[in-house]
Amino acid sequence: AAIDLSILRMFRVLRPLKSIQTVPALRVLMLSLIKALPEMPNIMLIFAMFIFGCALLGTQLWAGCLSRRCYSQDPAGHWVLDLAQEAPCSTDPQGRQCTAGATCWEPST
């Protein structure tokens, strides 16, 4: 029975770490990174809070802006989604307007 030693190839990744011993600047850099590791959870927590705050702000500022669609009346007088106009519309005069006979509404859920 032959012994499979291909798992040892995985350790080839560690070869560049030998250069840390020969290049002093690289050694200082690696030691600095290792010393900074205990503080990383604090930095990640601050970053997560920042991303969460940006998400809340974006949700409040742009809530519903992309959910408005053009509705037109069918012959029976019911308002139906105008499938010919798939892009979001706007009630703002500078935004995308619906064609004549259609109205920009936010869909009911």
CSV table of N, CA and C in Angstrom, one decimal:
chain,number,residue,atom,x,y,z
A,1,ALA,N,0.9,-1.2,0.0
A,1,ALA,CA,0.0,0.0,0.0
A,1,ALA,C,0.9,1.2,0.0
A,2,ALA,N,0.7,2.1,-1.0
A,2,ALA,CA,1.4,3.3,-1.1
A,2,ALA,C,0.8,4.4,-0.2
A,3,ILE,N,1.7,5.2,0.4
A,3,ILE,CA,1.3,6.3,1.2
A,3,ILE,C,1.2,7.6,0.4
A,4,ASP,N,0.0,8.2,0.5
A,4,ASP,CA,-0.3,9.4,-0.3
A,4,ASP,C,0.3,10.6,0.5
A,5,LEU,N,1.3,11.2,0.0
A,5,LEU,CA,1.9,12.4,0.6
A,5,LEU,C,1.5,13.7,-0.1
A,6,SER,N,0.5,13.7,-0.9
A,6,SER,CA,0.2,14.9,-1.6
A,6,SER,C,-0.4,16.0,-0.7
A,7,ILE,N,-0.8,15.6,0.5
A,7,ILE,CA,-1.3,16.6,1.4
A,7,ILE,C,-0.1,17.6,1.9
A,8,LEU,N,1.1,17.1,1.7
A,8,LEU,CA,2.2,17.9,2.1
A,8,LEU,C,2.5,19.1,1.2
A,9,ARG,N,1.9,19.0,0.0
A,9,ARG,CA,2.0,20.1,-1.0
A,9,ARG,C,1.4,21.4,-0.5
A,10,MET,N,0.4,21.2,0.4
A,10,MET,CA,-0.2,22.3,1.0
A,10,MET,C,0.7,23.3,1.7
A,11,PHE,N,1.8,22.7,2.3
A,11,PHE,CA,2.8,23.5,3.0
A,11,PHE,C,3.7,24.4,2.1
A,12,ARG,N,3.5,24.2,0.8
A,12,ARG,CA,4.3,25.1,-0.1
A,12,ARG,C,3.9,26.5,0.0
A,13,VAL,N,2.7,26.7,0.5
A,13,VAL,CA,2.2,28.1,0.7
A,13,VAL,C,3.0,28.8,1.7
A,14,LEU,N,3.6,28.1,2.6
A,14,LEU,CA,4.4,28.7,3.7
A,14,LEU,C,5.8,29.1,3.3
A,15,ARG,N,6.2,28.7,2.1
A,15,ARG,CA,7.6,29.0,1.7
A,15,ARG,C,7.9,30.5,1.7
A,16,PRO,N,7.0,31.4,1.2
A,16,PRO,CA,7.4,32.8,1.2
A,16,PRO,C,7.6,33.3,2.7
A,17,LEU,N,7.2,32.7,3.7
A,17,LEU,CA,7.4,33.1,5.0
A,17,LEU,C,8.9,33.0,5.4
A,18,LYS,N,9.7,32.3,4.7
A,18,LYS,CA,11.1,32.2,5.0
A,18,LYS,C,11.7,33.6,4.7
A,19,SER,N,11.2,34.3,3.8
A,19,SER,CA,11.8,35.6,3.4
A,19,SER,C,11.6,36.6,4.6
A,20,ILE,N,10.7,36.4,5.5
A,20,ILE,CA,10.6,37.3,6.7
A,20,ILE,C,11.9,37.3,7.5
A,21,GLN,N,12.6,36.2,7.5
A,21,GLN,CA,13.8,36.2,8.3
A,21,GLN,C,14.9,36.9,7.6
A,22,THR,N,14.9,37.0,6.3
A,22,THR,CA,16.0,37.6,5.6
A,22,THR,C,15.8,39.1,5.3
A,23,VAL,N,14.5,39.5,5.2
A,23,VAL,CA,14.2,41.0,4.9
A,23,VAL,C,13.7,41.6,6.2
A,24,PRO,N,14.6,42.5,6.8
A,24,PRO,CA,14.2,43.1,8.1
A,24,PRO,C,12.9,43.9,8.1
A,25,ALA,N,12.7,44.7,7.0
A,25,ALA,CA,11.5,45.5,6.9
A,25,ALA,C,10.2,44.7,6.8
A,26,LEU,N,10.3,43.5,6.2
A,26,LEU,CA,9.2,42.6,6.1
A,26,LEU,C,8.9,42.0,7.5
A,27,ARG,N,9.9,41.8,8.2
A,27,ARG,CA,9.8,41.2,9.6
A,27,ARG,C,9.0,42.2,10.5
A,28,VAL,N,9.4,43.5,10.4
A,28,VAL,CA,8.8,44.6,11.2
A,28,VAL,C,7.3,44.7,10.8
A,29,LEU,N,7.1,44.6,9.5
A,29,LEU,CA,5.7,44.7,9.0
A,29,LEU,C,4.8,43.6,9.5
A,30,MET,N,5.3,42.4,9.4
A,30,MET,CA,4.6,41.2,9.9
A,30,MET,C,4.3,41.2,11.4
A,31,LEU,N,5.3,41.6,12.2
A,31,LEU,CA,5.2,41.7,13.6
A,31,LEU,C,4.1,42.8,14.0
A,32,SER,N,4.1,43.9,13.2
A,32,SER,CA,3.1,44.9,13.5
A,32,SER,C,1.7,44.4,13.2
A,33,LEU,N,1.6,43.7,12.1
A,33,LEU,CA,0.3,43.1,11.8
A,33,LEU,C,-0.2,42.1,12.8
A,34,ILE,N,0.7,41.3,13.3
A,34,ILE,CA,0.4,40.3,14.4
A,34,ILE,C,0.0,41.0,15.6
A,35,LYS,N,0.7,42.1,16.0
A,35,LYS,CA,0.3,42.9,17.2
A,35,LYS,C,-1.0,43.6,17.1
A,36,ALA,N,-1.4,43.9,15.8
A,36,ALA,CA,-2.7,44.6,15.6
A,36,ALA,C,-3.9,43.7,15.6
A,37,LEU,N,-3.7,42.4,15.5
A,37,LEU,CA,-4.8,41.4,15.4
A,37,LEU,C,-5.8,41.5,16.6
A,38,PRO,N,-5.3,41.7,17.8
A,38,PRO,CA,-6.3,41.7,18.9
A,38,PRO,C,-7.3,42.9,18.8
A,39,GLU,N,-6.9,44.0,18.1
A,39,GLU,CA,-7.8,45.1,18.0
A,39,GLU,C,-8.7,45.1,16.8
A,40,MET,N,-8.6,44.1,16.0
A,40,MET,CA,-9.4,44.0,14.8
A,40,MET,C,-10.9,43.8,15.1
A,41,PRO,N,-11.3,43.1,16.1
A,41,PRO,CA,-12.8,43.0,16.3
A,41,PRO,C,-13.4,44.4,16.6
A,42,ASN,N,-12.6,45.2,17.3
A,42,ASN,CA,-13.2,46.6,17.6
A,42,ASN,C,-13.3,47.4,16.3
A,43,ILE,N,-12.4,47.3,15.4
A,43,ILE,CA,-12.4,48.0,14.1
A,43,ILE,C,-13.6,47.4,13.3
A,44,MET,N,-13.8,46.1,13.3
A,44,MET,CA,-14.8,45.5,12.5
A,44,MET,C,-16.2,45.9,13.1
A,45,LEU,N,-16.3,46.0,14.4
A,45,LEU,CA,-17.6,46.5,15.0
A,45,LEU,C,-17.9,47.9,14.6
A,46,ILE,N,-16.9,48.8,14.6
A,46,ILE,CA,-17.1,50.2,14.2
A,46,ILE,C,-17.5,50.2,12.7
A,47,PHE,N,-16.9,49.4,11.9
A,47,PHE,CA,-17.2,49.4,10.5
A,47,PHE,C,-18.6,48.9,10.2
A,48,ALA,N,-19.0,47.8,11.0
A,48,ALA,CA,-20.3,47.3,10.8
A,48,ALA,C,-21.4,48.3,11.3
A,49,MET,N,-21.1,49.0,12.3
A,49,MET,CA,-22.1,50.1,12.7
A,49,MET,C,-22.2,51.2,11.7
A,50,PHE,N,-21.1,51.5,11.1
A,50,PHE,CA,-21.1,52.5,10.0
A,50,PHE,C,-21.9,52.0,8.8
A,51,ILE,N,-21.7,50.8,8.4
A,51,ILE,CA,-22.5,50.2,7.3
A,51,ILE,C,-24.0,50.2,7.6
A,52,PHE,N,-24.3,49.8,8.8
A,52,PHE,CA,-25.7,49.7,9.3
A,52,PHE,C,-26.3,51.1,9.3
A,53,GLY,N,-25.6,52.1,9.7
A,53,GLY,CA,-26.1,53.5,9.7
A,53,GLY,C,-26.3,54.0,8.3
A,54,CYS,N,-25.4,53.7,7.4
A,54,CYS,CA,-25.6,54.1,6.0
A,54,CYS,C,-26.8,53.4,5.4
A,55,ALA,N,-27.0,52.1,5.8
A,55,ALA,CA,-28.2,51.4,5.3
A,55,ALA,C,-29.5,52.0,5.8
A,56,LEU,N,-29.5,52.4,7.0
A,56,LEU,CA,-30.7,53.0,7.6
A,56,LEU,C,-31.0,54.3,6.9
A,57,LEU,N,-29.9,55.1,6.7
A,57,LEU,CA,-30.1,56.4,6.1
A,57,LEU,C,-30.6,56.3,4.7
A,58,GLY,N,-30.0,55.3,3.9
A,58,GLY,CA,-30.5,55.1,2.5
A,58,GLY,C,-31.9,54.6,2.5
A,59,THR,N,-32.3,53.8,3.4
A,59,THR,CA,-33.7,53.3,3.4
A,59,THR,C,-34.6,54.4,3.7
A,60,GLN,N,-34.3,55.3,4.6
A,60,GLN,CA,-35.2,56.5,4.9
A,60,GLN,C,-35.2,57.5,3.8
A,61,LEU,N,-34.1,57.7,3.1
A,61,LEU,CA,-34.0,58.8,2.1
A,61,LEU,C,-34.7,58.3,0.8
A,62,TRP,N,-34.5,57.1,0.4
A,62,TRP,CA,-35.0,56.6,-0.9
A,62,TRP,C,-36.1,55.6,-0.8
A,63,ALA,N,-36.8,55.6,0.3
A,63,ALA,CA,-37.9,54.6,0.5
A,63,ALA,C,-39.0,54.7,-0.5
A,64,GLY,N,-39.2,53.7,-1.3
A,64,GLY,CA,-40.3,53.7,-2.3
A,64,GLY,C,-40.0,54.4,-3.6
A,65,CYS,N,-38.8,55.0,-3.7
A,65,CYS,CA,-38.4,55.7,-5.0
A,65,CYS,C,-38.5,54.8,-6.2
A,66,LEU,N,-38.1,53.6,-6.0
A,66,LEU,CA,-38.0,52.7,-7.2
A,66,LEU,C,-39.2,51.7,-7.3
A,67,SER,N,-40.2,51.9,-6.5
A,67,SER,CA,-41.3,51.0,-6.5
A,67,SER,C,-42.5,51.6,-7.2
A,68,ARG,N,-42.5,52.8,-7.7
A,68,ARG,CA,-43.6,53.4,-8.4
A,68,ARG,C,-43.6,52.9,-9.8
A,69,ARG,N,-44.8,52.6,-10.3
A,69,ARG,CA,-45.0,52.1,-11.7
A,69,ARG,C,-46.2,52.9,-12.3
A,70,CYS,N,-46.2,52.8,-13.6
A,70,CYS,CA,-47.3,53.4,-14.4
A,70,CYS,C,-48.5,52.5,-14.5
A,71,TYR,N,-49.7,53.0,-14.1
A,71,TYR,CA,-51.0,52.3,-14.2
A,71,TYR,C,-51.9,53.0,-15.2
A,72,SER,N,-52.6,52.2,-15.9
A,72,SER,CA,-53.6,52.8,-16.8
A,72,SER,C,-54.9,52.1,-16.6
A,73,GLN,N,-56.0,52.7,-17.1
A,73,GLN,CA,-57.4,52.1,-16.9
A,73,GLN,C,-57.7,51.2,-18.0
A,74,ASP,N,-58.3,50.1,-17.7
A,74,ASP,CA,-58.8,49.2,-18.7
A,74,ASP,C,-60.2,49.6,-19.1
A,75,PRO,N,-60.8,49.0,-20.1
A,75,PRO,CA,-62.1,49.4,-20.6
A,75,PRO,C,-63.2,49.3,-19.5
A,76,ALA,N,-63.0,48.4,-18.5
A,76,ALA,CA,-64.0,48.3,-17.4
A,76,ALA,C,-63.8,49.4,-16.4
A,77,GLY,N,-62.7,50.2,-16.5
A,77,GLY,CA,-62.5,51.3,-15.5
A,77,GLY,C,-61.6,50.9,-14.4
A,78,HIS,N,-61.0,49.7,-14.4
A,78,HIS,CA,-60.1,49.3,-13.3
A,78,HIS,C,-58.7,49.7,-13.7
A,79,TRP,N,-57.9,50.1,-12.6
A,79,TRP,CA,-56.6,50.5,-12.8
A,79,TRP,C,-55.7,49.2,-12.9
A,80,VAL,N,-54.9,49.0,-13.9
A,80,VAL,CA,-54.0,47.9,-14.1
A,80,VAL,C,-52.6,48.4,-14.4
A,81,LEU,N,-51.7,47.5,-14.1
A,81,LEU,CA,-50.3,47.9,-14.3
A,81,LEU,C,-50.0,47.9,-15.8
A,82,ASP,N,-49.4,49.0,-16.3
A,82,ASP,CA,-49.1,49.2,-17.7
A,82,ASP,C,-47.8,48.5,-18.0
A,83,LEU,N,-47.9,47.3,-18.6
A,83,LEU,CA,-46.7,46.4,-18.8
A,83,LEU,C,-45.8,47.0,-19.9
A,84,ALA,N,-46.4,47.9,-20.7
A,84,ALA,CA,-45.5,48.5,-21.8
A,84,ALA,C,-44.5,49.4,-21.2
A,85,GLN,N,-44.7,49.9,-20.0
A,85,GLN,CA,-43.8,50.8,-19.3
A,85,GLN,C,-43.2,50.2,-18.1
A,86,GLU,N,-42.1,49.4,-18.3
A,86,GLU,CA,-41.6,48.6,-17.2
A,86,GLU,C,-40.7,49.4,-16.2
A,87,ALA,N,-40.1,50.5,-16.7
A,87,ALA,CA,-39.2,51.3,-15.8
A,87,ALA,C,-40.0,52.0,-14.7
A,88,PRO,N,-39.3,52.3,-13.6
A,88,PRO,CA,-40.0,53.0,-12.5
A,88,PRO,C,-40.3,54.4,-13.0
A,89,CYS,N,-41.4,55.0,-12.5
A,89,CYS,CA,-41.8,56.3,-12.9
A,89,CYS,C,-41.6,57.2,-11.6
A,90,SER,N,-41.9,58.5,-11.8
A,90,SER,CA,-41.7,59.5,-10.7
A,90,SER,C,-42.8,60.5,-10.7
A,91,THR,N,-43.2,60.9,-9.6
A,91,THR,CA,-44.2,62.0,-9.5
A,91,THR,C,-43.5,63.4,-9.5
A,92,ASP,N,-42.2,63.4,-9.4
A,92,ASP,CA,-41.4,64.6,-9.5
A,92,ASP,C,-41.4,65.0,-11.0
A,93,PRO,N,-41.6,66.3,-11.3
A,93,PRO,CA,-41.6,66.8,-12.7
A,93,PRO,C,-40.2,66.5,-13.4
A,94,GLN,N,-39.1,66.4,-12.7
A,94,GLN,CA,-37.9,66.1,-13.3
A,94,GLN,C,-37.6,64.7,-13.5
A,95,GLY,N,-38.4,63.8,-13.0
A,95,GLY,CA,-38.2,62.3,-13.1
A,95,GLY,C,-38.9,61.8,-14.3
A,96,ARG,N,-38.9,60.5,-14.5
A,96,ARG,CA,-39.5,59.8,-15.7
A,96,ARG,C,-41.0,59.9,-15.5
A,97,GLN,N,-41.7,60.4,-16.5
A,97,GLN,CA,-43.1,60.5,-16.5
A,97,GLN,C,-43.8,59.4,-17.3
A,98,CYS,N,-45.0,59.0,-16.9
A,98,CYS,CA,-45.8,58.0,-17.6
A,98,CYS,C,-46.4,58.7,-18.9
A,99,THR,N,-46.7,57.8,-19.8
A,99,THR,CA,-47.3,58.3,-21.1
A,99,THR,C,-48.7,58.8,-20.8
A,100,ALA,N,-49.3,59.5,-21.7
A,100,ALA,CA,-50.7,60.0,-21.6
A,100,ALA,C,-51.6,58.9,-21.3
A,101,GLY,N,-52.5,59.1,-20.4
A,101,GLY,CA,-53.5,58.1,-20.0
A,101,GLY,C,-53.1,57.1,-18.9
A,102,ALA,N,-51.8,57.3,-18.4
A,102,ALA,CA,-51.3,56.5,-17.4
A,102,ALA,C,-51.0,57.4,-16.2
A,103,THR,N,-51.0,56.8,-15.0
A,103,THR,CA,-50.7,57.5,-13.8
A,103,THR,C,-49.7,56.7,-13.0
A,104,CYS,N,-48.8,57.5,-12.4
A,104,CYS,CA,-47.7,57.0,-11.6
A,104,CYS,C,-48.2,56.7,-10.2
A,105,TRP,N,-48.2,55.4,-9.8
A,105,TRP,CA,-48.6,55.1,-8.4
A,105,TRP,C,-47.6,54.1,-7.8
A,106,GLU,N,-47.7,54.1,-6.5
A,106,GLU,CA,-46.9,53.1,-5.8
A,106,GLU,C,-47.8,51.8,-5.6
A,107,PRO,N,-47.4,50.7,-6.0
A,107,PRO,CA,-48.2,49.5,-5.9
A,107,PRO,C,-48.7,49.2,-4.5
A,108,SER,N,-49.9,48.7,-4.4
A,108,SER,CA,-50.3,48.3,-3.0
A,108,SER,C,-49.8,46.9,-2.7
A,109,THR,N,-49.5,46.7,-1.5
A,109,THR,CA,-49.0,45.3,-1.1
A,109,THR,C,-50.0,44.6,-0.4
